Coordinates of N, CA and C in Angstrom, one line a residue:
Chain A
X21 N 86.7 50.8 80.5 CA 86.4 49.4 80.5 C 86.5 48.9 79.0
X22 N 87.0 47.7 78.9 CA 87.3 47.1 77.6 C 85.9 46.8 76.9
X23 N 85.8 47.1 75.5 CA 84.6 46.9 74.9 C 84.3 45.4 74.5
X24 N 83.1 45.1 74.5 CA 82.9 43.6 74.1 C 82.0 43.5 72.8
X25 N 82.1 42.4 72.1 CA 81.4 42.3 70.9 C 80.6 41.0 70.9
X26 N 79.5 41.0 70.8 CA 78.6 39.7 70.8 C 77.7 39.8 69.6
X27 N 77.3 38.5 69.2 CA 76.1 38.3 68.1 C 74.9 38.9 68.5
X28 N 74.2 39.7 67.7 CA 73.0 40.3 68.0 C 72.0 39.2 68.5
X29 N 71.8 38.1 67.9 CA 70.9 37.1 68.3 C 71.3 35.7 68.0
X30 N 70.8 34.8 68.7 CA 71.0 33.2 68.6 C 69.7 32.5 68.9
X31 N 69.6 31.3 68.2 CA 68.5 30.5 68.5 C 69.2 29.3 69.2
X32 N 68.3 28.6 69.9 CA 68.7 27.3 70.6 C 67.5 26.5 70.7
X33 N 67.6 25.2 70.6 CA 66.7 24.3 71.0 C 66.5 23.9 72.3
X34 N 65.2 23.8 72.7 CA 65.1 23.4 74.2 C 65.8 22.1 74.6
X35 N 66.3 22.2 75.6 CA 67.2 20.9 76.1 C 68.6 20.8 75.6
X36 N 68.9 21.6 74.6 CA 70.3 21.6 74.1 C 71.2 22.7 74.7
X37 N 72.4 22.5 74.6 CA 73.4 23.5 75.2 C 73.3 24.7 74.4
X38 N 73.3 26.0 75.1 CA 73.5 27.2 74.3 C 74.8 27.8 74.6
X39 N 75.5 28.1 73.5 CA 77.0 28.5 73.7 C 76.8 30.0 73.2
X40 N 77.2 31.0 74.0 CA 77.0 32.4 73.6 C 78.5 32.9 73.8
X41 N 79.0 33.4 72.5 CA 80.3 33.8 72.3 C 80.4 35.3 72.6
X42 N 81.5 35.7 73.3 CA 81.8 37.2 73.5 C 83.3 37.5 73.1
X43 N 83.6 38.5 72.3 CA 84.9 38.9 72.1 C 85.3 40.1 72.9
X44 N 86.4 40.2 73.5 CA 86.9 41.3 74.3 C 88.4 41.3 74.1
X45 N 88.9 41.6 73.0 CA 90.3 41.6 72.5 C 91.1 42.8 73.3
X46 N 90.4 43.8 73.7 CA 91.3 44.9 74.5 C 91.2 44.7 76.1
X47 N 90.7 43.6 76.5 CA 90.6 43.3 78.0 C 92.2 43.4 78.6
X48 N 92.0 44.2 79.8 CA 93.3 44.3 80.5 C 93.4 43.4 81.5
X49 N 94.6 43.2 82.2 CA 95.0 42.2 83.1 C 94.1 42.1 84.4
X50 N 93.6 43.2 84.7 CA 92.8 43.3 85.9 C 91.3 43.4 85.8
X51 N 90.9 43.2 84.6 CA 89.6 43.2 84.3 C 88.9 41.8 84.3
X52 N 87.7 41.5 84.9 CA 87.0 40.5 84.9 C 86.1 40.4 83.7
X53 N 85.6 39.2 83.3 CA 84.5 38.9 82.4 C 83.3 38.7 83.1
X54 N 82.2 39.4 83.0 CA 80.9 39.1 83.7 C 79.9 38.8 82.7
X55 N 78.9 38.0 83.1 CA 77.8 37.7 82.3 C 76.5 38.0 83.1
X56 N 75.6 38.7 82.5 CA 74.3 39.0 83.0 C 73.2 38.6 82.0
X57 N 72.1 38.5 82.3 CA 71.0 38.3 81.4 C 69.7 39.2 81.7
X58 N 68.9 39.6 81.0 CA 67.8 40.5 81.2 C 66.6 39.9 80.4
X59 N 65.7 39.4 81.1 CA 64.4 39.0 80.7 C 63.5 40.2 80.6
X60 N 62.6 40.2 79.6 CA 62.0 41.3 79.2 C 61.2 42.1 80.3
X61 N 61.5 43.3 80.4 CA 61.0 44.2 81.5 C 61.3 43.9 82.9
X62 N 62.4 43.4 83.1 CA 62.9 43.0 84.4 C 64.4 43.6 84.6
X63 N 64.8 43.6 85.7 CA 66.2 44.0 85.9 C 67.2 43.0 85.5
X64 N 68.4 43.3 85.2 CA 69.5 42.2 84.8 C 69.8 41.3 85.9
X65 N 70.0 40.0 85.6 CA 70.3 39.0 86.5 C 71.8 38.6 86.3
X66 N 72.5 38.6 87.5 CA 73.9 38.1 87.4 C 73.9 36.6 87.1
X67 N 74.9 36.2 86.2 CA 75.1 34.7 85.9 C 76.4 34.3 86.4
X68 N 77.3 34.7 86.0 CA 78.7 34.2 86.4 C 79.9 35.2 86.0
X69 N 80.9 35.1 86.6 CA 82.0 35.9 86.2 C 83.3 35.2 86.3
X70 N 84.4 35.5 85.8 CA 85.8 34.9 85.8 C 86.9 35.8 85.4
X71 N 88.1 35.6 85.9 CA 89.2 36.4 85.5 C 90.0 35.6 84.5
X72 N 90.5 34.5 84.8 CA 91.2 33.7 83.6 C 90.8 32.3 83.7
X73 N 90.4 31.8 84.8 CA 90.1 30.4 84.8 C 88.6 30.2 84.5
X74 N 88.5 29.0 83.8 CA 86.9 28.7 83.6 C 86.2 28.5 85.0
X75 N 85.0 28.8 84.9 CA 84.1 28.9 86.0 C 82.9 28.2 85.7
X76 N 82.2 27.6 86.9 CA 80.9 26.8 86.7 C 80.2 27.2 87.9
X77 N 78.8 27.4 87.8 CA 78.0 27.5 89.0 C 76.6 26.8 88.6
X78 N 75.7 27.0 89.3 CA 74.4 26.2 89.1 C 73.7 26.7 87.8
X79 N 74.0 27.9 87.3 CA 73.2 28.4 86.2 C 74.1 28.1 84.9
X80 N 75.5 28.3 84.9 CA 76.1 28.2 83.7 C 77.6 27.9 83.7
X81 N 78.3 27.7 82.6 CA 79.7 27.7 82.7 C 80.4 28.8 82.0
X82 N 81.5 29.3 82.3 CA 82.1 30.4 81.5 C 83.5 29.8 81.1
X83 N 83.7 29.9 79.8 CA 84.9 29.3 79.3 C 85.8 30.6 78.8
X84 N 87.0 30.7 79.3 CA 87.8 32.0 78.9 C 89.0 31.4 78.2
X85 N 89.2 32.0 77.0 CA 90.4 31.6 76.3 C 91.7 31.9 77.0
X86 N 92.7 31.3 76.7 CA 93.9 31.4 77.3 C 94.6 32.8 77.2
X87 N 94.2 33.4 76.1 CA 94.8 34.9 76.0 C 93.8 35.9 76.5
X88 N 92.7 35.4 77.0 CA 91.5 36.3 77.5 C 90.9 37.1 76.6
X89 N 91.2 36.9 75.3 CA 90.4 37.8 74.4 C 89.1 37.5 74.0
X90 N 88.6 36.2 74.4 CA 87.2 35.9 74.1 C 86.7 35.0 75.2
X91 N 85.4 34.8 75.3 CA 85.0 33.8 76.3 C 83.6 33.4 75.6
X92 N 83.1 32.4 76.3 CA 81.8 31.6 75.9 C 81.1 31.4 77.2
X93 N 79.9 31.7 77.2 CA 78.9 31.4 78.1 C 78.2 30.0 77.7
X94 N 78.0 29.2 78.7 CA 77.4 28.0 78.2 C 76.2 27.6 79.1
X95 N 75.1 27.5 78.6 CA 73.9 27.1 79.3 C 73.8 25.6 79.0
X96 N 74.0 24.9 79.8 CA 74.1 23.3 79.4 C 72.9 22.7 79.0
X97 N 71.6 23.0 79.5 CA 70.4 22.4 79.0 C 69.4 23.7 78.9
X98 N 69.3 24.4 77.9 CA 68.5 25.5 77.8 C 67.0 25.1 77.9
X99 N 66.2 26.0 78.6 CA 64.9 25.8 78.7 C 64.2 27.2 78.1
X100 N 62.9 27.0 77.9 CA 62.2 28.3 77.4 C 62.4 29.5 78.2
X101 N 62.5 29.3 79.5 CA 62.8 30.4 80.3 C 64.1 31.1 80.3
X102 N 65.0 30.5 79.5 CA 66.3 31.1 79.3 C 66.4 32.0 78.2
X103 N 65.2 32.2 77.4 CA 65.1 33.3 76.6 C 65.2 34.6 77.3
X104 N 66.3 35.4 76.6 CA 66.6 36.6 77.3 C 67.6 37.2 76.5
X105 N 68.0 38.5 76.9 CA 69.1 39.2 76.3 C 70.4 38.9 77.2
X106 N 71.4 38.4 76.8 CA 72.6 38.1 77.5 C 73.7 39.2 77.2
X107 N 74.3 39.7 78.4 CA 75.3 40.8 78.3 C 76.5 40.1 78.8
X108 N 77.5 40.5 77.9 CA 78.9 40.2 78.3 C 79.7 41.4 78.7
X109 N 80.1 41.5 79.9 CA 80.8 42.8 80.3 C 82.2 42.6 80.7
X110 N 83.2 43.4 80.6 CA 84.4 43.3 81.1 C 84.7 44.6 82.0
X111 N 85.2 44.4 83.1 CA 85.4 45.6 84.0 C 86.3 45.2 85.2
X112 N 87.0 46.1 85.7 CA 87.8 46.0 86.9 C 86.9 46.3 88.1
X113 N 85.7 46.8 87.9 CA 84.8 47.3 89.0 C 83.4 46.7 88.5
X114 N 82.9 45.7 89.3 CA 81.7 45.1 89.0 C 80.5 46.3 89.1
X115 N 80.6 47.3 89.8 CA 79.6 48.3 89.8 C 79.5 49.0 88.6
X116 N 80.6 49.4 88.0 CA 80.7 50.4 86.9 C 80.7 49.5 85.6
X117 N 79.5 49.1 85.4 CA 79.3 48.2 84.2 C 78.9 48.9 83.0
X118 N 79.6 48.7 81.9 CA 79.2 49.3 80.6 C 78.5 48.3 79.8
X119 N 77.2 48.4 79.6 CA 76.4 47.4 78.7 C 76.5 47.6 77.4
X120 N 76.9 46.6 76.6 CA 76.8 46.6 75.1 C 75.3 46.3 74.7
X121 N 75.2 45.9 73.5 CA 73.8 45.5 73.0 C 73.4 44.1 73.2
X122 N 74.4 43.0 73.7 CA 73.9 41.9 74.1 C 73.6 41.0 73.0
X123 N 73.3 39.8 73.3 CA 72.9 38.8 72.4 C 71.4 38.3 72.8
X124 N 70.4 38.5 72.1 CA 69.2 38.0 72.3 C 69.1 36.5 71.9
X125 N 69.1 35.7 72.9 CA 68.9 34.3 72.9 C 67.5 33.9 72.9
X126 N 67.1 33.1 71.9 CA 65.6 32.5 71.9 C 65.8 31.0 71.9
X127 N 65.2 30.5 72.9 CA 65.1 29.0 73.0 C 63.7 28.6 72.6
X128 N 64.0 27.7 71.7 CA 62.5 27.2 70.8 C 62.3 25.8 71.3
X129 N 61.0 25.6 71.3 CA 60.6 24.2 71.7 C 60.9 23.1 70.6
Chain B
X62 N 71.9 35.2 96.3 CA 72.5 36.3 96.0 C 71.8 37.5 96.8
X63 N 72.4 38.5 96.8 CA 71.8 39.8 97.4 C 70.5 40.2 96.9
X64 N 69.6 40.8 97.6 CA 68.2 41.2 97.0 C 68.3 42.8 97.1
X65 N 67.8 43.3 96.0 CA 67.7 44.7 95.7 C 66.3 44.9 95.2
X66 N 65.6 45.8 95.9 CA 64.2 46.1 95.6 C 64.0 47.6 95.0
X67 N 63.0 47.7 94.3 CA 62.7 49.0 93.9 C 61.2 49.4 94.1
X68 N 61.0 50.7 94.4 CA 59.5 51.1 94.5 C 59.4 52.5 94.0
X69 N 58.5 52.7 93.1 CA 57.5 51.8 92.8 C 57.9 51.0 91.4
X70 N 57.2 49.9 91.1 CA 57.5 49.3 90.0 C 57.1 49.8 88.7
X71 N 56.1 50.7 88.7 CA 55.5 51.4 87.6 C 54.9 52.7 88.0
X72 N 55.3 53.7 87.2 CA 54.7 54.9 87.8 C 54.3 55.9 86.4
X73 N 53.1 56.4 86.4 CA 52.8 57.4 85.4 C 52.5 58.8 85.9
X74 N 53.0 59.7 85.4 CA 52.9 61.2 86.0 C 52.7 62.1 84.7
X75 N 52.2 63.3 85.2 CA 52.2 64.5 84.1 C 53.4 65.1 83.9
X76 N 53.4 65.7 82.9 CA 54.7 66.5 82.5 C 54.8 67.6 83.6
X77 N 56.1 67.9 84.0 CA 56.3 68.9 84.8 C 56.4 68.5 86.3
X78 N 55.9 67.4 86.6 CA 55.9 66.9 88.0 C 57.2 66.1 88.3
X79 N 57.4 65.9 89.7 CA 58.6 65.1 90.0 C 58.3 63.7 90.5
X80 N 59.2 62.8 90.3 CA 58.9 61.4 90.6 C 60.2 60.9 91.3
X81 N 59.9 60.3 92.5 CA 60.8 59.7 93.2 C 60.8 58.3 93.3
X82 N 61.9 57.6 92.9 CA 62.2 56.1 92.8 C 63.2 55.7 93.9
X83 N 62.7 54.7 94.7 CA 63.5 54.1 95.8 C 64.0 52.9 95.4
X84 N 65.3 52.8 96.0 CA 66.1 51.4 95.7 C 66.6 51.1 97.0
X85 N 66.2 49.8 97.3 CA 66.6 49.4 98.8 C 67.4 48.0 98.7
X86 N 68.4 47.9 99.4 CA 69.0 46.6 99.6 C 68.3 45.9 100.9
X87 N 67.9 44.8 100.7 CA 67.2 44.0 101.7 C 67.9 43.2 102.7
X88 N 69.1 42.7 102.3 CA 69.8 41.7 103.1 C 71.2 42.2 103.3
X89 N 71.6 43.4 103.1 CA 73.0 43.7 103.2 C 73.1 45.2 103.1
X90 N 74.2 45.8 103.5 CA 74.4 47.2 103.6 C 75.1 47.7 102.2
X91 N 74.6 48.7 101.6 CA 75.0 49.0 100.2 C 75.8 50.4 100.4
X92 N 77.1 50.4 100.5 CA 77.8 51.5 100.5 C 77.6 52.4 99.2
X93 N 77.6 51.6 98.2 CA 77.5 52.1 96.8 C 76.3 51.4 96.0
X94 N 75.6 52.3 95.3 CA 74.6 51.9 94.4 C 74.7 52.6 93.2
X95 N 74.1 52.1 92.1 CA 74.3 52.5 90.8 C 73.0 52.7 90.2
X96 N 72.7 53.7 89.3 CA 71.5 54.0 88.7 C 71.7 53.9 87.3
X97 N 70.8 53.1 86.5 CA 70.9 52.9 85.1 C 69.6 53.3 84.5
X98 N 69.6 53.6 83.2 CA 68.4 53.9 82.5 C 68.4 53.1 81.2
X99 N 67.2 52.6 80.8 CA 67.2 51.9 79.7 C 65.8 52.2 78.9
X100 N 66.2 52.8 77.5 CA 65.1 53.0 76.7 C 64.6 51.9 75.8
X101 N 63.5 51.8 75.4 CA 63.0 50.7 74.8 C 64.0 50.2 73.5
X102 N 64.1 48.9 73.6 CA 65.1 48.2 72.6 C 66.4 48.6 72.6
X103 N 66.7 49.3 73.8 CA 68.3 49.6 73.9 C 68.8 49.0 75.2
X104 N 70.1 49.2 75.1 CA 70.9 48.6 76.5 C 70.8 49.5 77.6
X105 N 71.4 49.0 78.7 CA 71.3 49.9 79.9 C 72.4 51.0 79.8
X106 N 72.1 52.1 80.4 CA 73.2 53.1 80.4 C 73.3 53.5 81.9
X107 N 74.6 53.5 82.2 CA 74.9 54.0 83.6 C 74.7 55.5 83.7
X108 N 73.7 55.9 84.8 CA 73.7 57.4 84.9 C 74.5 58.0 86.0
X109 N 74.6 57.3 87.1 CA 75.3 57.8 88.1 C 75.7 56.8 89.2
X110 N 76.6 57.1 90.1 CA 77.1 56.3 91.2 C 76.6 57.0 92.4
X111 N 75.9 56.2 93.3 CA 75.5 56.8 94.5 C 76.2 56.3 95.7
X112 N 76.8 57.2 96.5 CA 77.7 56.9 97.4 C 77.0 57.3 98.9
X113 N 76.8 56.4 99.8 CA 76.2 56.8 101.1 C 76.9 57.7 101.7
X114 N 76.1 58.7 102.1 CA 76.9 59.9 102.9 C 77.6 61.0 102.1
X115 N 77.6 60.8 100.9 CA 78.2 61.7 100.0 C 77.5 62.0 98.8
X116 N 78.1 62.9 98.0 CA 77.4 63.3 96.7 C 77.5 62.2 95.7
X117 N 76.6 62.1 94.8 CA 76.6 61.0 93.8 C 77.6 61.7 92.6
X118 N 78.1 60.5 91.9 CA 79.1 60.8 90.8 C 78.2 60.6 89.4
X119 N 78.0 61.7 88.7 CA 77.2 61.4 87.5 C 78.0 61.1 86.2
X120 N 77.6 60.4 85.3 CA 78.3 60.0 84.1 C 78.1 61.4 83.2
X121 N 78.9 61.4 82.3 CA 78.8 62.4 81.2 C 77.7 62.7 80.7
X122 N 77.0 63.7 80.6 CA 75.7 63.9 79.8 C 74.5 63.8 80.6
X123 N 74.7 63.5 81.9 CA 73.5 63.3 82.8 C 73.4 64.5 83.8
X124 N 72.2 65.2 83.7 CA 72.0 66.3 84.4 C 71.9 66.1 85.9
X125 N 72.8 66.6 86.6 CA 72.6 66.3 88.1 C 71.5 67.0 88.9
X126 N 71.1 68.2 88.3 CA 70.0 68.9 88.8 C 68.6 68.3 88.5
X127 N 68.5 67.5 87.3 CA 67.4 67.0 86.9 C 67.3 65.6 87.5
X128 N 68.3 64.9 87.9 CA 68.2 63.5 88.4 C 69.0 63.6 89.8
X129 N 68.1 64.0 90.8 CA 68.7 64.1 92.0 C 68.8 62.8 92.8
X130 N 70.0 62.5 93.4 CA 70.3 61.2 93.9 C 70.6 61.6 95.5
X131 N 69.9 60.6 96.3 CA 70.1 60.7 97.7 C 70.4 59.4 98.2
X132 N 71.5 59.3 99.0 CA 71.9 58.0 99.5 C 72.2 58.2 101.0
X133 N 71.1 58.4 101.8 CA 71.2 58.8 103.2 C 71.6 57.8 104.1
X134 N 71.2 56.4 103.7 CA 71.4 55.4 104.6 C 72.0 54.1 103.7
X135 N 72.5 53.2 104.6 CA 73.4 52.0 103.8 C 72.2 51.2 103.2
X136 N 71.0 51.3 103.4 CA 70.1 50.5 102.7 C 69.1 51.2 101.7
X137 N 69.1 52.5 101.4 CA 68.2 53.1 100.7 C 68.9 54.4 99.9
X138 N 68.8 54.2 98.6 CA 69.1 55.4 97.7 C 67.8 55.7 97.0
X139 N 67.7 57.0 96.7 CA 66.7 57.5 96.0 C 67.1 58.3 94.7
X140 N 66.2 58.0 93.6 CA 66.4 58.9 92.5 C 65.2 59.6 92.2
X141 N 65.3 61.0 92.1 CA 64.1 61.8 91.9 C 64.2 62.6 90.5
X142 N 63.3 62.3 89.7 CA 63.4 62.8 88.4 C 62.6 64.2 88.5
X143 N 63.3 65.2 88.4 CA 62.5 66.5 88.6 C 61.9 67.0 87.3
X144 N 60.9 67.8 87.4 CA 60.2 68.4 86.4 C 60.2 67.5 85.1
X145 N 59.6 66.2 85.3 CA 59.9 65.2 84.3 C 59.0 65.5 82.9
X146 N 59.7 65.1 81.9 CA 59.1 65.4 80.6 C 59.0 64.0 79.8
X147 N 58.2 64.0 78.7 CA 57.9 62.9 78.1 C 59.2 62.0 77.6
X148 N 60.3 62.8 77.4 CA 61.5 62.3 76.8 C 62.3 61.5 78.2
X149 N 61.8 61.6 79.4 CA 62.3 61.0 80.6 C 61.6 59.7 80.7
X150 N 60.6 59.5 79.9 CA 59.9 58.1 80.1 C 61.0 57.0 79.8
X151 N 61.2 56.1 80.7 CA 62.3 55.2 80.6 C 62.1 54.0 81.6
X152 N 62.9 53.0 81.4 CA 63.0 52.0 82.6 C 64.2 52.3 83.5
X153 N 64.0 52.6 84.7 CA 65.1 53.1 85.6 C 65.4 51.8 86.5
X154 N 66.7 51.5 86.6 CA 67.1 50.3 87.3 C 68.3 50.8 88.2
X155 N 68.4 50.1 89.4 CA 69.5 50.4 90.5 C 70.1 49.1 90.6
X156 N 71.2 49.2 91.1 CA 72.0 48.1 91.3 C 73.0 48.3 92.6
X157 N 73.6 47.2 93.1 CA 74.4 47.4 94.1 C 75.4 46.1 94.1
X158 N 76.6 46.3 94.8 CA 77.6 45.1 94.8 C 77.2 44.2 95.8
X159 N 76.2 44.3 96.5 CA 75.9 43.3 97.5 C 76.9 43.2 98.5
X160 N 77.7 44.2 98.9 CA 78.7 44.1 99.9 C 80.0 43.4 99.5
X161 N 80.0 43.0 98.1 CA 81.2 42.3 97.7 C 81.8 43.3 96.6
X162 N 82.9 43.0 96.0 CA 83.6 43.8 95.1 C 83.6 43.3 93.7
X163 N 83.1 42.0 93.6 CA 83.2 41.4 92.3 C 82.0 41.0 91.7
X164 N 80.9 41.5 92.0 CA 79.6 41.2 91.4 C 78.6 42.3 91.7
X165 N 77.4 42.3 91.1 CA 76.6 43.2 91.1 C 75.1 42.7 91.0
X166 N 74.3 43.2 91.8 CA 72.8 42.8 91.9 C 71.9 43.8 91.6
X167 N 71.0 43.7 90.5 CA 70.1 44.7 90.1 C 68.7 44.6 90.8
X168 N 68.0 45.6 90.8 CA 66.7 45.7 91.3 C 65.8 45.4 90.0
X169 N 64.6 45.3 90.3 CA 63.5 44.8 89.3 C 63.3 45.9 88.2
X170 N 63.7 47.2 88.6 CA 63.6 48.3 87.7 C 62.1 48.9 87.9
X171 N 62.1 50.2 87.5 CA 61.0 51.1 87.7 C 60.5 51.7 86.4
X172 N 59.4 51.5 85.8 CA 58.9 51.8 84.4 C 58.3 53.2 84.7
X173 N 58.9 54.3 84.2 CA 58.4 55.6 84.2 C 57.7 56.1 82.9
X174 N 56.5 56.5 82.9 CA 55.7 57.1 81.9 C 55.3 58.5 82.1
X175 N 55.9 59.5 81.4 CA 55.5 60.9 81.5 C 54.7 61.2 80.5
X176 N 53.5 61.6 80.9 CA 52.5 62.0 79.9 C 52.5 63.5 79.3

């Protein structure tokens, strides 16, 4: 699986959009970009995934650059409950996910 | 999304004992489940892939005789930590693809503490 690089931490004001970047410059053509988050002492939660088109669901939007070497997860209106570690993973098989260190997002009031 | 449960959520045991952790898919059939381990302040590490009706596939460095995996039905996979030691204390998490091929659903995790 391709490796990903994420900033270790980010802060965001409550109610504002949180934009979490991820670099995956070695991604191959059949690999998807997945985003999960983990709230302290819980199992990870699936957020969104995409191959090359931008995606949106009820939780977030995923913007993938045209060359697919990076992506951004957008939480449009961050709440305090969005404070978590966010993991960006690239894989051709959702099941065999290699987790990096992720980004610790802290949403502040 | 699909629901995956784990039992127990927390277990404390003495060194040398064995502990069984159950992972169940509640609303779908899980041909494949995955087991992860997470130490404090670290990321998740894939331990093994559990396949219904066949032997599990272990990641490099994971002792198959210490971490016994059984996937006897399409809704249940178990991980048994045999002869547990304090260094096995960790957060164990299972996941499944929910019957789909392009996403993954995680259980709530089991906190194991070995005294």
